[in-house]
Amino acid sequence: SLVTFAQNKNSHVMPINASLEADLSLLDEDEASVFLEDMGLSEAILERFVQQAYSFLGLETYFTVGPKEARAWTIDKCTPAPKAAGKIHSDFERGFIAAEVVSYRDYVEYKSEPSLKKAGKWRTEGKTYLVEDGDVVLFRFNV
């Protein structure tokens, strides 16, 4: 089978029902949730595909959040904080001082910097910190 062949080649196979995905793309978010539930699925294949592709390629995502925008940045797994900062701009990597970090889950739950700090969820990490998937990071740097 294709699955056995892929396993022998140290590769992966992900079955995709294109018809189902096409139907999902035509629905709004609420209708899509009901449709997925009726099909016994927790999420669309595209979401699982992206997650598995990131995993297979050794990638992860961290976030930066400011008053004007929130942004996701793709990095290799086990990327040190200064190198992750360099994804934004090379000056951030060269002048790296520290990374203020909180997990995405905590960021969503506590909703503000003061409440994150009060709960002890906001932490400062140095140059050896390996950025983790889902981290929300504020980089401190010197130009």
Short mmCIF file of C-alpha atoms in Angstrom, two decimals:
data_model
loop_
_atom_site.label_atom_id
_atom_site.label_comp_id
_atom_site.label_asym_id
_atom_site.label_seq_id
_atom_site.Cartn_x
_atom_site.Cartn_y
_atom_site.Cartn_z
CA SER A 1 0.00 0.00 0.00
CA LEU A 2 0.98 3.64 -0.30
CA VAL A 3 1.17 3.97 3.49
CA THR A 4 3.62 1.04 3.75
CA PHE A 5 5.70 2.41 0.87
CA ALA A 6 5.88 5.84 2.54
CA GLN A 7 6.84 4.34 5.90
CA ASN A 8 9.64 2.36 4.23
CA LYS A 9 10.92 5.63 2.75
CA ASN A 10 10.68 7.39 6.14
CA SER A 11 7.91 9.56 4.74
CA HIS A 12 4.28 10.32 5.49
CA VAL A 13 0.90 9.92 3.81
CA MET A 14 -2.14 11.99 4.66
CA PRO A 15 -5.43 11.02 3.03
CA ILE A 16 -7.48 14.00 1.87
CA ASN A 17 -11.12 13.99 0.84
CA ALA A 18 -11.11 16.81 -1.71
CA SER A 19 -14.88 16.75 -2.11
CA LEU A 20 -15.39 17.20 1.64
CA GLU A 21 -12.87 20.03 1.74
CA ALA A 22 -14.55 21.74 -1.22
CA ASP A 23 -17.91 21.52 0.55
CA LEU A 24 -16.37 22.96 3.73
CA SER A 25 -14.88 25.91 1.86
CA LEU A 26 -18.40 27.02 0.85
CA LEU A 27 -19.69 27.20 4.44
CA ASP A 28 -19.40 29.95 7.03
CA GLU A 29 -17.60 29.16 10.28
CA ASP A 30 -20.67 28.06 12.25
CA GLU A 31 -22.01 25.87 9.45
CA ALA A 32 -18.56 24.35 8.93
CA SER A 33 -18.34 23.44 12.64
CA VAL A 34 -21.71 21.67 12.50
CA PHE A 35 -20.74 19.93 9.25
CA LEU A 36 -17.44 18.70 10.72
CA GLU A 37 -19.20 17.52 13.88
CA ASP A 38 -21.75 15.62 11.78
CA MET A 39 -18.87 13.96 9.91
CA GLY A 40 -17.17 13.02 13.19
CA LEU A 41 -14.22 15.35 12.58
CA SER A 42 -12.74 17.93 14.93
CA GLU A 43 -11.11 20.13 12.29
CA ALA A 44 -10.74 20.60 8.54
CA ILE A 45 -8.01 18.65 6.79
CA LEU A 46 -6.21 21.87 5.85
CA GLU A 47 -5.52 22.59 9.54
CA ARG A 48 -4.22 19.06 10.12
CA PHE A 49 -2.20 19.21 6.90
CA VAL A 50 -0.46 22.42 7.96
CA GLN A 51 0.24 21.01 11.45
CA GLN A 52 1.69 17.79 10.03
CA ALA A 53 3.70 19.64 7.39
CA TYR A 54 5.22 21.91 10.04
CA SER A 55 6.02 18.89 12.18
CA PHE A 56 7.54 16.95 9.28
CA LEU A 57 9.64 19.96 8.24
CA GLY A 58 10.73 20.71 11.81
CA LEU A 59 9.02 24.11 11.93
CA GLU A 60 7.09 25.98 14.57
CA THR A 61 5.40 29.35 14.98
CA TYR A 62 5.82 32.17 17.45
CA PHE A 63 3.80 35.37 17.65
CA THR A 64 4.45 39.05 18.12
CA VAL A 65 1.57 41.19 19.30
CA GLY A 66 1.31 44.95 19.41
CA PRO A 67 -1.36 47.63 19.49
CA LYS A 68 -1.59 47.75 15.70
CA GLU A 69 -1.08 44.13 14.64
CA ALA A 70 -0.49 40.55 15.64
CA ARG A 71 1.85 38.49 13.50
CA ALA A 72 2.95 34.86 13.25
CA TRP A 73 6.58 34.01 12.44
CA THR A 74 7.76 30.63 11.22
CA ILE A 75 11.07 29.32 12.57
CA ASP A 76 12.93 26.03 12.83
CA LYS A 77 12.31 24.05 16.02
CA CYS A 78 14.89 24.74 18.75
CA THR A 79 15.69 28.23 17.44
CA PRO A 80 17.47 30.40 20.02
CA ALA A 81 15.69 33.65 20.88
CA PRO A 82 18.22 35.97 19.16
CA LYS A 83 17.92 34.06 15.88
CA ALA A 84 14.10 34.08 16.15
CA ALA A 85 14.28 37.84 16.67
CA GLY A 86 16.37 38.04 13.51
CA LYS A 87 13.38 36.74 11.54
CA ILE A 88 11.75 40.12 12.21
CA HIS A 89 14.84 42.20 11.44
CA SER A 90 18.59 41.57 11.52
CA ASP A 91 19.02 44.49 13.97
CA PHE A 92 16.86 42.58 16.47
CA GLU A 93 19.29 39.66 16.36
CA ARG A 94 22.44 41.78 16.54
CA GLY A 95 21.22 43.92 19.43
CA PHE A 96 19.30 41.20 21.29
CA ILE A 97 18.99 41.86 25.03
CA ALA A 98 16.12 39.64 26.16
CA ALA A 99 12.83 38.06 25.15
CA GLU A 100 9.70 38.63 27.19
CA VAL A 101 7.67 35.46 26.68
CA VAL A 102 4.23 34.10 27.44
CA SER A 103 2.47 31.06 26.01
CA TYR A 104 -0.33 31.63 23.51
CA ARG A 105 -2.83 29.85 25.77
CA ASP A 106 -1.95 32.09 28.71
CA TYR A 107 -2.05 35.17 26.49
CA VAL A 108 -5.61 34.33 25.40
CA GLU A 109 -6.72 33.39 28.93
CA TYR A 110 -5.31 36.42 30.79
CA LYS A 111 -5.91 38.99 28.01
CA SER A 112 -3.51 41.71 29.22
CA GLU A 113 0.12 42.22 30.14
CA PRO A 114 -0.67 43.32 33.73
CA SER A 115 -2.84 40.26 34.42
CA LEU A 116 -0.22 37.96 32.87
CA LYS A 117 2.48 39.50 35.08
CA LYS A 118 0.28 39.32 38.18
CA ALA A 119 -0.36 35.61 37.51
CA GLY A 120 3.37 34.99 37.04
CA LYS A 121 2.91 33.93 33.41
CA TRP A 122 5.07 36.69 31.87
CA ARG A 123 8.74 35.80 31.97
CA THR A 124 12.03 37.17 30.69
CA GLU A 125 14.36 34.83 28.80
CA GLY A 126 17.96 35.30 27.65
CA LYS A 127 20.09 34.44 24.63
CA THR A 128 20.05 30.69 25.25
CA TYR A 129 16.25 30.42 25.39
CA LEU A 130 14.85 28.17 22.66
CA VAL A 131 11.62 29.69 21.38
CA GLU A 132 8.72 27.26 21.67
CA ASP A 133 5.80 26.70 19.36
CA GLY A 134 3.02 29.11 20.30
CA ASP A 135 5.15 31.54 22.29
CA VAL A 136 4.06 35.17 22.26
CA VAL A 137 7.30 37.16 22.34
CA LEU A 138 8.32 40.76 22.88
CA PHE A 139 11.98 41.21 21.99
CA ARG A 140 14.13 43.75 23.82
CA PHE A 141 17.08 44.92 21.77
CA ASN A 142 19.64 47.68 21.51
CA VAL A 143 20.33 49.28 18.15
#
